[in-house]
Amino acid sequence: MKTIDLRSDTVTQPTEAMRVAMMAAPLGDDVFGDDPTVNALQNRIAAITGKAAALFMPSGTQSNLCGILAHCGRGDEYIVGQLAHTYRYEGGGAAVFGSVQPQPLTQDAQGRMALADIAAAIKPDDPHFARTRLLCLENTWNGHVMPDDYLREATALARQQGLATHLDGARVFNAAVASAAPGQGAHARVREIADHFDSLSVCFSKGLGAPVGSALCGSQELIQSARRIRKMAGGGLRQAGLLAACALHALDHHVDRLADDHANARRLAEGLSGIEGLTVKSAETNIVFVDVADSRGPALLDFLKANGVLATGLIGLRFVTHLDVDAAGIDHAIATVRRFFAETSAVPAGAARTGPY
Ligand SMILES: *Cc1c(COP(=O)(O)O)cnc(C)c1O
């Protein structure tokens, strides 16, 4: 039985064509700036995002870290969502490695911090306060596309107050494909989103299906500074063109097909709706969040696993679609969830099993 792995869009295997591109890539030592494939990727993603320069990174975490540390110094502060990846899921790296203080703010269900909260969190120049330097947003956030109006208003507010702006765009290609105007290409739409920001980080290793890699995009000056920080962080790679070739292949072949992942996420959401005890919370791009009303969530995950379907349960049940899952796999996942709810009964509220019985 083939496993339907919906834990994340990071689980994809490189396609045969991607492996061929990898084997054919001309290589050099990228710490000397000599790797032609890395240089081609950096030029390509800089052009797509409309930034002067870009830097290939081993991971999105390192890309965000180098971005934040290039914008902020010791004793500076960045404003970020309470549930944003850079704040919550990156080990506190900006504080640990950069002595940069995060100022987390509450987000709404779409991931937006209120503009009034952002304005109130920007500190005056006073020795009591950290220096507020940077606003960091995320798009998509938990699969939600940030509306353009919000991106415009939040970044304009930051700029008026002298702050720089950074986008954690790990899934910005998903945002672009989901929100492009009719006839508008995904690359043009990425550019539109990126235009609001001084810098952005994009992942090639998520929906785009490359095995490894992200890029930080920004001004020449910012990227020069980030290159120094990346080296300190141990991220200076040598014949990294092997990996960059996969990312280039992904940009050529795996962007428009993100629409298939979004369609599969909708198919899953529709298939799961109407099951008693289950609430489908959202499915705007390639991530479907599901709430299980009673305490059957962990048992459902186990049942799915026993039947060849993997999902995660960190913040509610999460299913992520990607290029290694097709509609038949989605239908199997739906049928398995339905079977679970047909075969088990709700545990009464307050009677959840917490200890050995
Ligand atoms: C995955 C992810 C990252 C980090 O990427 P890694 O390559 O896993 O380090 C950053 N931000 C968001 C929103 C992500 O989903």
mmCIF file of C-alpha atoms and ligand atoms in Angstrom, residues 10 58-62 64 85-86 90 138-141 168-171 201 203 205-206 213-214 318, ligand 1:
data_model
loop_
_atom_site.group_PDB
_atom_site.id
_atom_site.type_symbol
_atom_site.label_atom_id
_atom_site.label_comp_id
_atom_site.label_asym_id
_atom_site.label_seq_id
_atom_site.Cartn_x
_atom_site.Cartn_y
_atom_site.Cartn_z
ATOM 1 C CA THR A 10 8.282 19.058 2.526
ATOM 2 C CA PRO A 58 20.012 25.524 3.105
ATOM 3 C CA SER A 59 16.680 26.151 4.851
ATOM 4 C CA GLY A 60 13.879 28.652 5.332
ATOM 5 C CA THR A 61 14.821 28.972 8.977
ATOM 6 C CA GLN A 62 18.334 30.063 8.077
ATOM 7 C CA ASN A 64 14.659 34.158 7.807
ATOM 8 C CA HIS A 85 6.885 30.816 11.970
ATOM 9 C CA THR A 86 9.906 33.053 12.640
ATOM 10 C CA GLU A 90 12.430 28.695 14.630
ATOM 11 C CA GLU A 138 4.098 35.752 6.570
ATOM 12 C CA ASN A 139 2.266 34.753 3.337
ATOM 13 C CA THR A 140 0.718 32.246 3.144
ATOM 14 C CA TRP A 141 0.091 31.935 6.863
ATOM 15 C CA ASP A 168 8.454 35.053 5.384
ATOM 16 C CA GLY A 169 7.304 33.804 1.997
ATOM 17 C CA ALA A 170 8.035 30.116 2.514
ATOM 18 C CA ARG A 171 4.837 29.464 0.526
ATOM 19 C CA SER A 201 12.461 34.504 2.058
ATOM 20 C CA CYS A 203 11.281 28.030 0.086
ATOM 21 C CA SER A 205 11.673 22.632 -0.544
ATOM 22 C CA LYS A 206 7.931 22.921 0.156
ATOM 23 C CA GLY A 213 16.799 25.040 -0.223
ATOM 24 C CA SER A 214 15.416 28.513 0.227
ATOM 25 C CA ARG A 318 -3.414 19.309 9.591
HETATM 26 C C1 LIG B 1 8.706 25.715 6.648
HETATM 27 C C2 LIG B 1 8.622 27.151 6.961
HETATM 28 C C3 LIG B 1 9.764 27.888 7.288
HETATM 29 C C4 LIG B 1 11.126 27.256 7.517
HETATM 30 O O1 LIG B 1 11.613 26.481 6.526
HETATM 31 P P1 LIG B 1 12.628 25.268 6.845
HETATM 32 O O2 LIG B 1 13.227 25.036 5.512
HETATM 33 O O3 LIG B 1 11.794 24.150 7.354
HETATM 34 O O4 LIG B 1 13.626 25.755 7.833
HETATM 35 C C5 LIG B 1 9.605 29.228 7.522
HETATM 36 N N1 LIG B 1 8.399 29.825 7.452
HETATM 37 C C6 LIG B 1 7.295 29.153 7.139
HETATM 38 C C7 LIG B 1 5.995 29.879 7.069
HETATM 39 C C8 LIG B 1 7.352 27.787 6.901
HETATM 40 O O5 LIG B 1 6.242 27.114 6.614
#
